[in-house]
XYZ file of C-alpha atoms in Angstrom:
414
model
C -16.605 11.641 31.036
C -19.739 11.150 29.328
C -20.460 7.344 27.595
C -20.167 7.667 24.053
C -21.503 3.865 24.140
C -23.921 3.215 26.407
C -23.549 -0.737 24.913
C -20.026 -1.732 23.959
C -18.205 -4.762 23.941
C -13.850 -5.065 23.928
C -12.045 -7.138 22.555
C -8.594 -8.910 22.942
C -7.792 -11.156 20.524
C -5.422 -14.444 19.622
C -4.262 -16.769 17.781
C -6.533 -19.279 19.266
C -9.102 -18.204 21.217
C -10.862 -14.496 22.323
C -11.606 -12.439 25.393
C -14.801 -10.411 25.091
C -16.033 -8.077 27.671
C -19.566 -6.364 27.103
C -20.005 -3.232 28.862
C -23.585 -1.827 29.376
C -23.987 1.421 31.241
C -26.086 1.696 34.488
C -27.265 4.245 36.393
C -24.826 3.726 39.164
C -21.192 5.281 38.677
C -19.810 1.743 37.881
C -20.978 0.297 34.147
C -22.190 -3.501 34.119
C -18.775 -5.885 33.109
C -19.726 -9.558 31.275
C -16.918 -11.664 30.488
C -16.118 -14.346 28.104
C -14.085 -16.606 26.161
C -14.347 -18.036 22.634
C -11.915 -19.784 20.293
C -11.367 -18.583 17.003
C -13.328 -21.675 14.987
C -16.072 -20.041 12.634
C -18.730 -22.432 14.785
C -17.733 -20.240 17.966
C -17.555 -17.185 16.067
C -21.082 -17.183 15.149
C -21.994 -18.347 18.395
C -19.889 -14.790 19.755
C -22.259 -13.145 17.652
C -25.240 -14.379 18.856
C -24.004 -13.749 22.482
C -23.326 -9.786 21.187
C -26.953 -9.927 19.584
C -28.329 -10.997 22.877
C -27.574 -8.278 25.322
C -28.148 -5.721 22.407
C -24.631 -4.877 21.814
C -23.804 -3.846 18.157
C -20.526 -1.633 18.501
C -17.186 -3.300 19.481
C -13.747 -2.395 19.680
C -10.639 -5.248 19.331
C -6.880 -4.162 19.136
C -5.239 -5.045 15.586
C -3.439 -8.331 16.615
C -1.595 -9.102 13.291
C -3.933 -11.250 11.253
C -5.637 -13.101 13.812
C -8.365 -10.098 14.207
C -9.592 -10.527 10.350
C -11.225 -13.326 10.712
C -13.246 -12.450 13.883
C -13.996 -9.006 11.466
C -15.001 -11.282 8.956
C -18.397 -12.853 10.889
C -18.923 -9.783 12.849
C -19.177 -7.470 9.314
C -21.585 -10.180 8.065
C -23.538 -10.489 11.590
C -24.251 -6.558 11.193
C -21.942 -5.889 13.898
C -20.022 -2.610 13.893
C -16.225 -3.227 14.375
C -13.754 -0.195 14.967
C -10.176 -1.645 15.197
C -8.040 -0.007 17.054
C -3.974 0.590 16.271
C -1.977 -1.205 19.684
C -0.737 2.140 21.044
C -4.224 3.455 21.449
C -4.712 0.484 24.082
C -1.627 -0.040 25.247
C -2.637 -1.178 28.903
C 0.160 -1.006 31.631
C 2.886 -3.458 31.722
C 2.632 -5.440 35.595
C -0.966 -5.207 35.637
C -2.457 -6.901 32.400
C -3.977 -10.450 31.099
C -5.853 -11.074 28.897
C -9.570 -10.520 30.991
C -8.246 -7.040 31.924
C -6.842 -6.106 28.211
C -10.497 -6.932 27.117
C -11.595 -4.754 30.391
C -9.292 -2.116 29.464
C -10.099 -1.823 25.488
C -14.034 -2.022 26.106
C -13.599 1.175 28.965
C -11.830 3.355 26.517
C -13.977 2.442 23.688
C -16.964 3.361 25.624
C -15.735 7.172 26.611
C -14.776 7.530 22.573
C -10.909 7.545 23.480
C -9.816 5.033 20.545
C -9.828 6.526 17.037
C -10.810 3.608 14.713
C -8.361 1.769 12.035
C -9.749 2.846 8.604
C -10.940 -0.766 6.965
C -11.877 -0.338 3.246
C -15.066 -2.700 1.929
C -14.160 -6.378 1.219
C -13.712 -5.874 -2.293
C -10.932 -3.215 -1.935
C -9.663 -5.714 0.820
C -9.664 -8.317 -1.924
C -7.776 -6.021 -4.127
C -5.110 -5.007 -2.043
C -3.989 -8.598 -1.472
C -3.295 -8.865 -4.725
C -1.268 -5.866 -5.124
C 0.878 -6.473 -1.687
C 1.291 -10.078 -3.317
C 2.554 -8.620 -6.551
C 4.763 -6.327 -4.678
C 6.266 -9.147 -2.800
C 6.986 -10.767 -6.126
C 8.655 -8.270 -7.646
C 10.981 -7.676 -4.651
C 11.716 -11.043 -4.974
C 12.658 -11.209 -8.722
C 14.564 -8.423 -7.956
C 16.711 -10.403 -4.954
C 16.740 -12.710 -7.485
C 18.394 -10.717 -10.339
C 21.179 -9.994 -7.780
C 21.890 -13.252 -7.570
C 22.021 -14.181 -10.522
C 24.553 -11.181 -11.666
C 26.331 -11.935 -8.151
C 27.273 -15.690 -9.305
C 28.964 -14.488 -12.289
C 31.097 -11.765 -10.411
C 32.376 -15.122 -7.771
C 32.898 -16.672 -11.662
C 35.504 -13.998 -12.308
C 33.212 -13.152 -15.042
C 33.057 -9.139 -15.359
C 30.536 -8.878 -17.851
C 28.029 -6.331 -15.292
C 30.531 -3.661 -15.893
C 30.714 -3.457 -19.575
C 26.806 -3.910 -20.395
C 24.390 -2.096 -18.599
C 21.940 -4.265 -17.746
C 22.767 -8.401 -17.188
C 18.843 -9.139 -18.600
C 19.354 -7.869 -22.077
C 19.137 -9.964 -25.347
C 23.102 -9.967 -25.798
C 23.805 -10.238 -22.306
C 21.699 -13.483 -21.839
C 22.747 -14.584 -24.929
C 26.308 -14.592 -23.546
C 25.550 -16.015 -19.979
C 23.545 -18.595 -21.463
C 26.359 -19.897 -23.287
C 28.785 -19.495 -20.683
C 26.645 -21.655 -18.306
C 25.762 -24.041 -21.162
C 29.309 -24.525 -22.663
C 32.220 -26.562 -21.306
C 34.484 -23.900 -23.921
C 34.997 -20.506 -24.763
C 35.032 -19.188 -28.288
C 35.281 -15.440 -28.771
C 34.679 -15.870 -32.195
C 31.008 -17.397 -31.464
C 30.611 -14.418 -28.787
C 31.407 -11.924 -30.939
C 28.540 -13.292 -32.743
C 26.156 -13.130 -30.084
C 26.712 -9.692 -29.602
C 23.707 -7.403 -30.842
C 23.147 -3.446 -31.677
C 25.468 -1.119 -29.961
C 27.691 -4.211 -27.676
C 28.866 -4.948 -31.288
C 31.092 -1.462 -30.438
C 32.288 -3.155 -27.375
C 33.255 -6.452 -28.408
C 36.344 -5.930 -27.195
C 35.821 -4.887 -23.841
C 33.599 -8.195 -23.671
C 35.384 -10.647 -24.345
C 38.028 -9.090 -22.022
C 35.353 -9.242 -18.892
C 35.249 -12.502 -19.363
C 38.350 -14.133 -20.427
C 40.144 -15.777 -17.814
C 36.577 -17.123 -16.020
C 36.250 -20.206 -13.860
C 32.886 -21.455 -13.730
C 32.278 -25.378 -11.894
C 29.610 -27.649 -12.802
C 27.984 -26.760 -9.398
C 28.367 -22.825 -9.742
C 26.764 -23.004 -13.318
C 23.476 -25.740 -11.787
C 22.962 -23.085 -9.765
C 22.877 -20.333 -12.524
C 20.304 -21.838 -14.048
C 18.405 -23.181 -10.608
C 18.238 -19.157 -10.312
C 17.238 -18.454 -14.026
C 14.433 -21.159 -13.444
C 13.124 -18.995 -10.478
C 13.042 -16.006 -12.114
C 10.685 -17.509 -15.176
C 8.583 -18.770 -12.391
C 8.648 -15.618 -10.764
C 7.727 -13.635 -13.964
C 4.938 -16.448 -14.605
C 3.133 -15.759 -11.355
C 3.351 -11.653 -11.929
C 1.566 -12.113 -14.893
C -0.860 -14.328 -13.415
C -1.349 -11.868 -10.909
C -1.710 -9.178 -13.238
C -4.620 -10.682 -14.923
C -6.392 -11.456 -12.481
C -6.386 -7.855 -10.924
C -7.221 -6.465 -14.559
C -10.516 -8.674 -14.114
C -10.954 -7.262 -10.579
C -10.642 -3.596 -11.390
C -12.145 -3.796 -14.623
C -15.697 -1.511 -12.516
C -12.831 1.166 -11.635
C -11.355 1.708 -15.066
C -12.672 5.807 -14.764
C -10.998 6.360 -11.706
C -8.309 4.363 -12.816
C -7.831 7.080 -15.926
C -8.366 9.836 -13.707
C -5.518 9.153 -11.385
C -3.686 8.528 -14.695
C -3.498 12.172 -15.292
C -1.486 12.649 -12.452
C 2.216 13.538 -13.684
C 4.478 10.285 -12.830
C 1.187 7.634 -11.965
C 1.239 5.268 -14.255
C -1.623 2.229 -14.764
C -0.161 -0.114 -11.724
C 0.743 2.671 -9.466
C -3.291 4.244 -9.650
C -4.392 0.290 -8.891
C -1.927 -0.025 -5.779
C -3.336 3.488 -4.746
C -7.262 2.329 -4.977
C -6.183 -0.946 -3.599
C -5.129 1.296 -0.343
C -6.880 3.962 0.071
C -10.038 2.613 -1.597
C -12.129 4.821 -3.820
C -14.732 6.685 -0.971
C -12.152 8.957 0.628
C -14.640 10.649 2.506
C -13.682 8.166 5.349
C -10.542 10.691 5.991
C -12.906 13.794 5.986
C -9.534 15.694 4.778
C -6.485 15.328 2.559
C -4.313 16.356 5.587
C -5.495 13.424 7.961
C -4.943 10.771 4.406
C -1.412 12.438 4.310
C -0.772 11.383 7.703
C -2.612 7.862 7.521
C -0.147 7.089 4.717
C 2.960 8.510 7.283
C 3.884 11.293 4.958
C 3.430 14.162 7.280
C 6.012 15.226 9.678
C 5.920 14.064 13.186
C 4.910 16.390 16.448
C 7.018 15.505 19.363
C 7.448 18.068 21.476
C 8.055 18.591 25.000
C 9.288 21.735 27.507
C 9.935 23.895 24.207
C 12.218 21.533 22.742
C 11.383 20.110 19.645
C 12.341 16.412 19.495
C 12.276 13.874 16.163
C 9.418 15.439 13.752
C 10.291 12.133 11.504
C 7.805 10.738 9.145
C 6.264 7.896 10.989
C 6.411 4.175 9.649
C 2.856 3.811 8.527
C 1.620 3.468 5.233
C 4.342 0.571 4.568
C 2.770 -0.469 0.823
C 1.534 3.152 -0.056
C 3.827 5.026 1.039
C 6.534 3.169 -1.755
C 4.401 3.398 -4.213
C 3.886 7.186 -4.088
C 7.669 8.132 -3.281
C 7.996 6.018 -6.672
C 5.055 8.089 -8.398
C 6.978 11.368 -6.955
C 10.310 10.075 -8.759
C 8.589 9.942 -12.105
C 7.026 13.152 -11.441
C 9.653 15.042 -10.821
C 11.676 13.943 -13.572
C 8.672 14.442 -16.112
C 9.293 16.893 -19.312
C 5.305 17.404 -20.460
C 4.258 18.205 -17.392
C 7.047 20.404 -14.808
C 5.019 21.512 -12.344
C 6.324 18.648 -9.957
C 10.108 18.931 -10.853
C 10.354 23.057 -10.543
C 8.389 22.471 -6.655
C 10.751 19.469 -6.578
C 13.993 22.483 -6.992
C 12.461 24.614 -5.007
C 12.278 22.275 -1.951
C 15.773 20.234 -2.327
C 17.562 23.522 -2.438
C 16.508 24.563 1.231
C 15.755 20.938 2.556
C 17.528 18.823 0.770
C 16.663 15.998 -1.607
C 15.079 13.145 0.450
C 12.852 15.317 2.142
C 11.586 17.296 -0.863
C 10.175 13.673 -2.715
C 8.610 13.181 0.421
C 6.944 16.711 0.449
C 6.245 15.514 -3.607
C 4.775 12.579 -2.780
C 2.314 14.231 -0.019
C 1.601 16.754 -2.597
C 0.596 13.850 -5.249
C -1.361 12.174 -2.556
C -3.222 15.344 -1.648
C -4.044 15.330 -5.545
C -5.370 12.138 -5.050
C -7.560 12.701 -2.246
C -9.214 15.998 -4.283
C -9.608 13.726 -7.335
C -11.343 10.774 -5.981
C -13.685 13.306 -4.001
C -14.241 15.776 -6.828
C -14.167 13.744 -9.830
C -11.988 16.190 -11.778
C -9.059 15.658 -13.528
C -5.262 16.492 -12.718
C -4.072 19.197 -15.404
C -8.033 19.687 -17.261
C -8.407 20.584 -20.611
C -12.180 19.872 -20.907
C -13.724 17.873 -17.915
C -16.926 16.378 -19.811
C -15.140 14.376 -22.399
C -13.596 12.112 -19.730
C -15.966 8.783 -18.963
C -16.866 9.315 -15.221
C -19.690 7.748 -12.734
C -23.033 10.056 -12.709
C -22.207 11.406 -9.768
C -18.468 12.339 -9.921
C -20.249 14.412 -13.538
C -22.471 16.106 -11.376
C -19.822 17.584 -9.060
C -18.046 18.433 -11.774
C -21.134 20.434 -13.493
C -22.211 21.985 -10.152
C -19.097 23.521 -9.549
C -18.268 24.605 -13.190
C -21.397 26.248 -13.339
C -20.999 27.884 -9.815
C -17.809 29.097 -11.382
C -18.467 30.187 -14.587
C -21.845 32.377 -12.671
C -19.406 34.074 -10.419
C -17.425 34.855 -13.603
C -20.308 36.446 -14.759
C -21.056 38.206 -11.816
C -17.608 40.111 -10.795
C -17.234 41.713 -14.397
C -20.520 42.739 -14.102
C -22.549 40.502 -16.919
C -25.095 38.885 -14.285
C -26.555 41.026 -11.526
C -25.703 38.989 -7.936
């Protein structure tokens, strides 16, 4: 096979330290090995750098070892150095015959015939971004672990109240759990009071859920140890928030565009740029983004017989978001196009696999958005605030359109 890199270097990479194998080709059959080690320290990383600089090697290869590869992308992206990660399977090496010298060995060979597609790696700033929204993901999960709690400790209380009200975090619900955890008594006079808008109806039913409850001193500290979290938890979103208003406050456009997708709302289009970035010219097609994001129906396939064809486990923060977005969609009144597709598909193929087919179809929206600079559903395409050069797409093709109007009913000669 012919060297794609006639210079490469591979890479396996720890916790602690590195194992770096430059390959230069020769003109003998068998390329030129150099091997060796570095620890992770930024002192030794610039000093791998300078050993890559040296024997003229700017393209290298390392296998996506949890987090311990970012920082040796880190000085290499500064250092000019191209980096391709690679996913593990792509460099799997053979169990019984591996270490560390020959996993570098290994990497570096298939690297330098052009046998390991390359990780897509959005620019630092995006990087930067999507921190923040896998952070504020995390948090709400949490806050809502911690809501489950909190409704769980009343139902080992004896106190019913989750099945009269529908939701434990309204006004006259906390009003009531507050005083049950607050109060050595029980009044049903002073509850009735508490009770606001339509629970007024139900004041009965109420006050039956909870008559009868036993609540210790211990049970209720921990109530409110719980309720303490949660206000922390709600503190930290917000901070969050903020702080990625201020860092996406250059992609407000694109942030309105993807807005006019049925079912995106404002944090769904930042999670979105925060994964995919905003140049999605790095997928060269809406079909390879679709599988990226593991929305796309597995091939596995083997003496005629058609094995799994599951979705595959990757996009783990995007994929959520958009099987969220497709919910919305589908359930949207101003806009049906995504709930009568959404009929169409759970009819033959049944429900969970027709949001997924939704939320591919949103994503391939996506994909001709960010590339085109046009709008979902367009009334007029020039009155929305866009960069320069997503408005010159835009007036390219409109007048490329509107000239072979002209042309097929015969207006403008061809």
């Amino acid at each position: 096979m012919k060297a794609v890199y006639p210079i490469c270097c591979g890479v396996d990479v720890h916790k602690s330290f590195l194992v770096a194998t430059i390959i230069t080709t020769t003109n003998s059959i068998e390329p030129r090995y150099e091997k060796k080690r570095f620890s992770v320290y930024n002192r030794d990383l610039h000093l791998f750098a300078d050993w890559l600089i040296t024997h003229n090697c700017f393209d290298l290869c390392m296998e996506s070892t949890g987090k311990y590869w970012i920082p040796v992308f880190n000085i290499l992206e500064e250092r000019g150095i191209r980096v391709v990660i690679a996913n593990p399977k792509w460099v799997k090496a053979v169990k019984g015959n591996k270490d560390d010298t020959k996993d570098s060995k290994w990497i570096g060979d298939l690297f330098r015939l052009g046998l390991v597609p390359g990780s897509f790696i959005p620019p630092k700033k995006i990087r930067v971004l999507r921190e923040f929204t896998r952070y504020r993901y995390k948090l709400v999960a949490m806050k809502s672990s911690e809501k489950n709690r909190f409704q769980n400790a009343f139902t080992v209380c004896n106190v019913a109240l989750d099945s009269v009200v529908s939701d434990m975090f309204g006004s006259s619900a906390l009003a009531i759990t507050d005083y049950l955890i607050s109060s050595d008594s029980f009044n049903p006079d002073y509850c009735r009071f508490l009770l606001k808008r339509s629970l007024k109806k139900k004041a009965n039913s109420v006050l039956t859920s909870i008559e009868g409850y036993s609540m210790t001193t211990e049970q209720k500290f921990r109530i409110k140890v719980v309720r303490e979290h949660l206000s922390a938890i709600d503190y930290s979103i917000a901070k969050i928030d903020n702080a990625i208003s201020q860092m996406v406050s250059e992609y407000e456009s694109l942030i309105d565009l993807l807005c006019t997708i049925p079912g995106v709302d404002r944090n769904s289009a930042i999670t979105i740029i925060s994964e995919i970035g905003t140049n999605v010219d790095l997928f060269s097609s809406s079909k390879r983004l679709c599988r990226w994001a593991g929305l796309t129906p597995g091939s596995n396939e083997s003496a005629g017989k058609k094995k799994s064809v599951c979705i595959s486990r990757a996009g783990v923060y995007l994929k959520p978001a958009l099987v969220q977005v497709a919910h919305a969609a589908v359930k949207s009144i101003s806009s049906p196009y995504y709930r009568l597709k959404y009929e169409q598909l759970s009819k033959r193929r049944g429900k969970k696999r027709a949001i997924i087919a939704i939320a591919r179809m949103i994503l391939t929206a996506i994909f001709s958005i960010l590339k085109t600079g046009e709008v979902w559903n367009p009334t007029d395409l020039f009155k929305v605030d866009l960069p320069e050069h997503l408005k010159e797409l835009q007036r390219g093709k409109a007048i490329k359109q509107a000239l072979k109007f002209l042309q097929s009913q015969g207006i403008l000669s061809s």
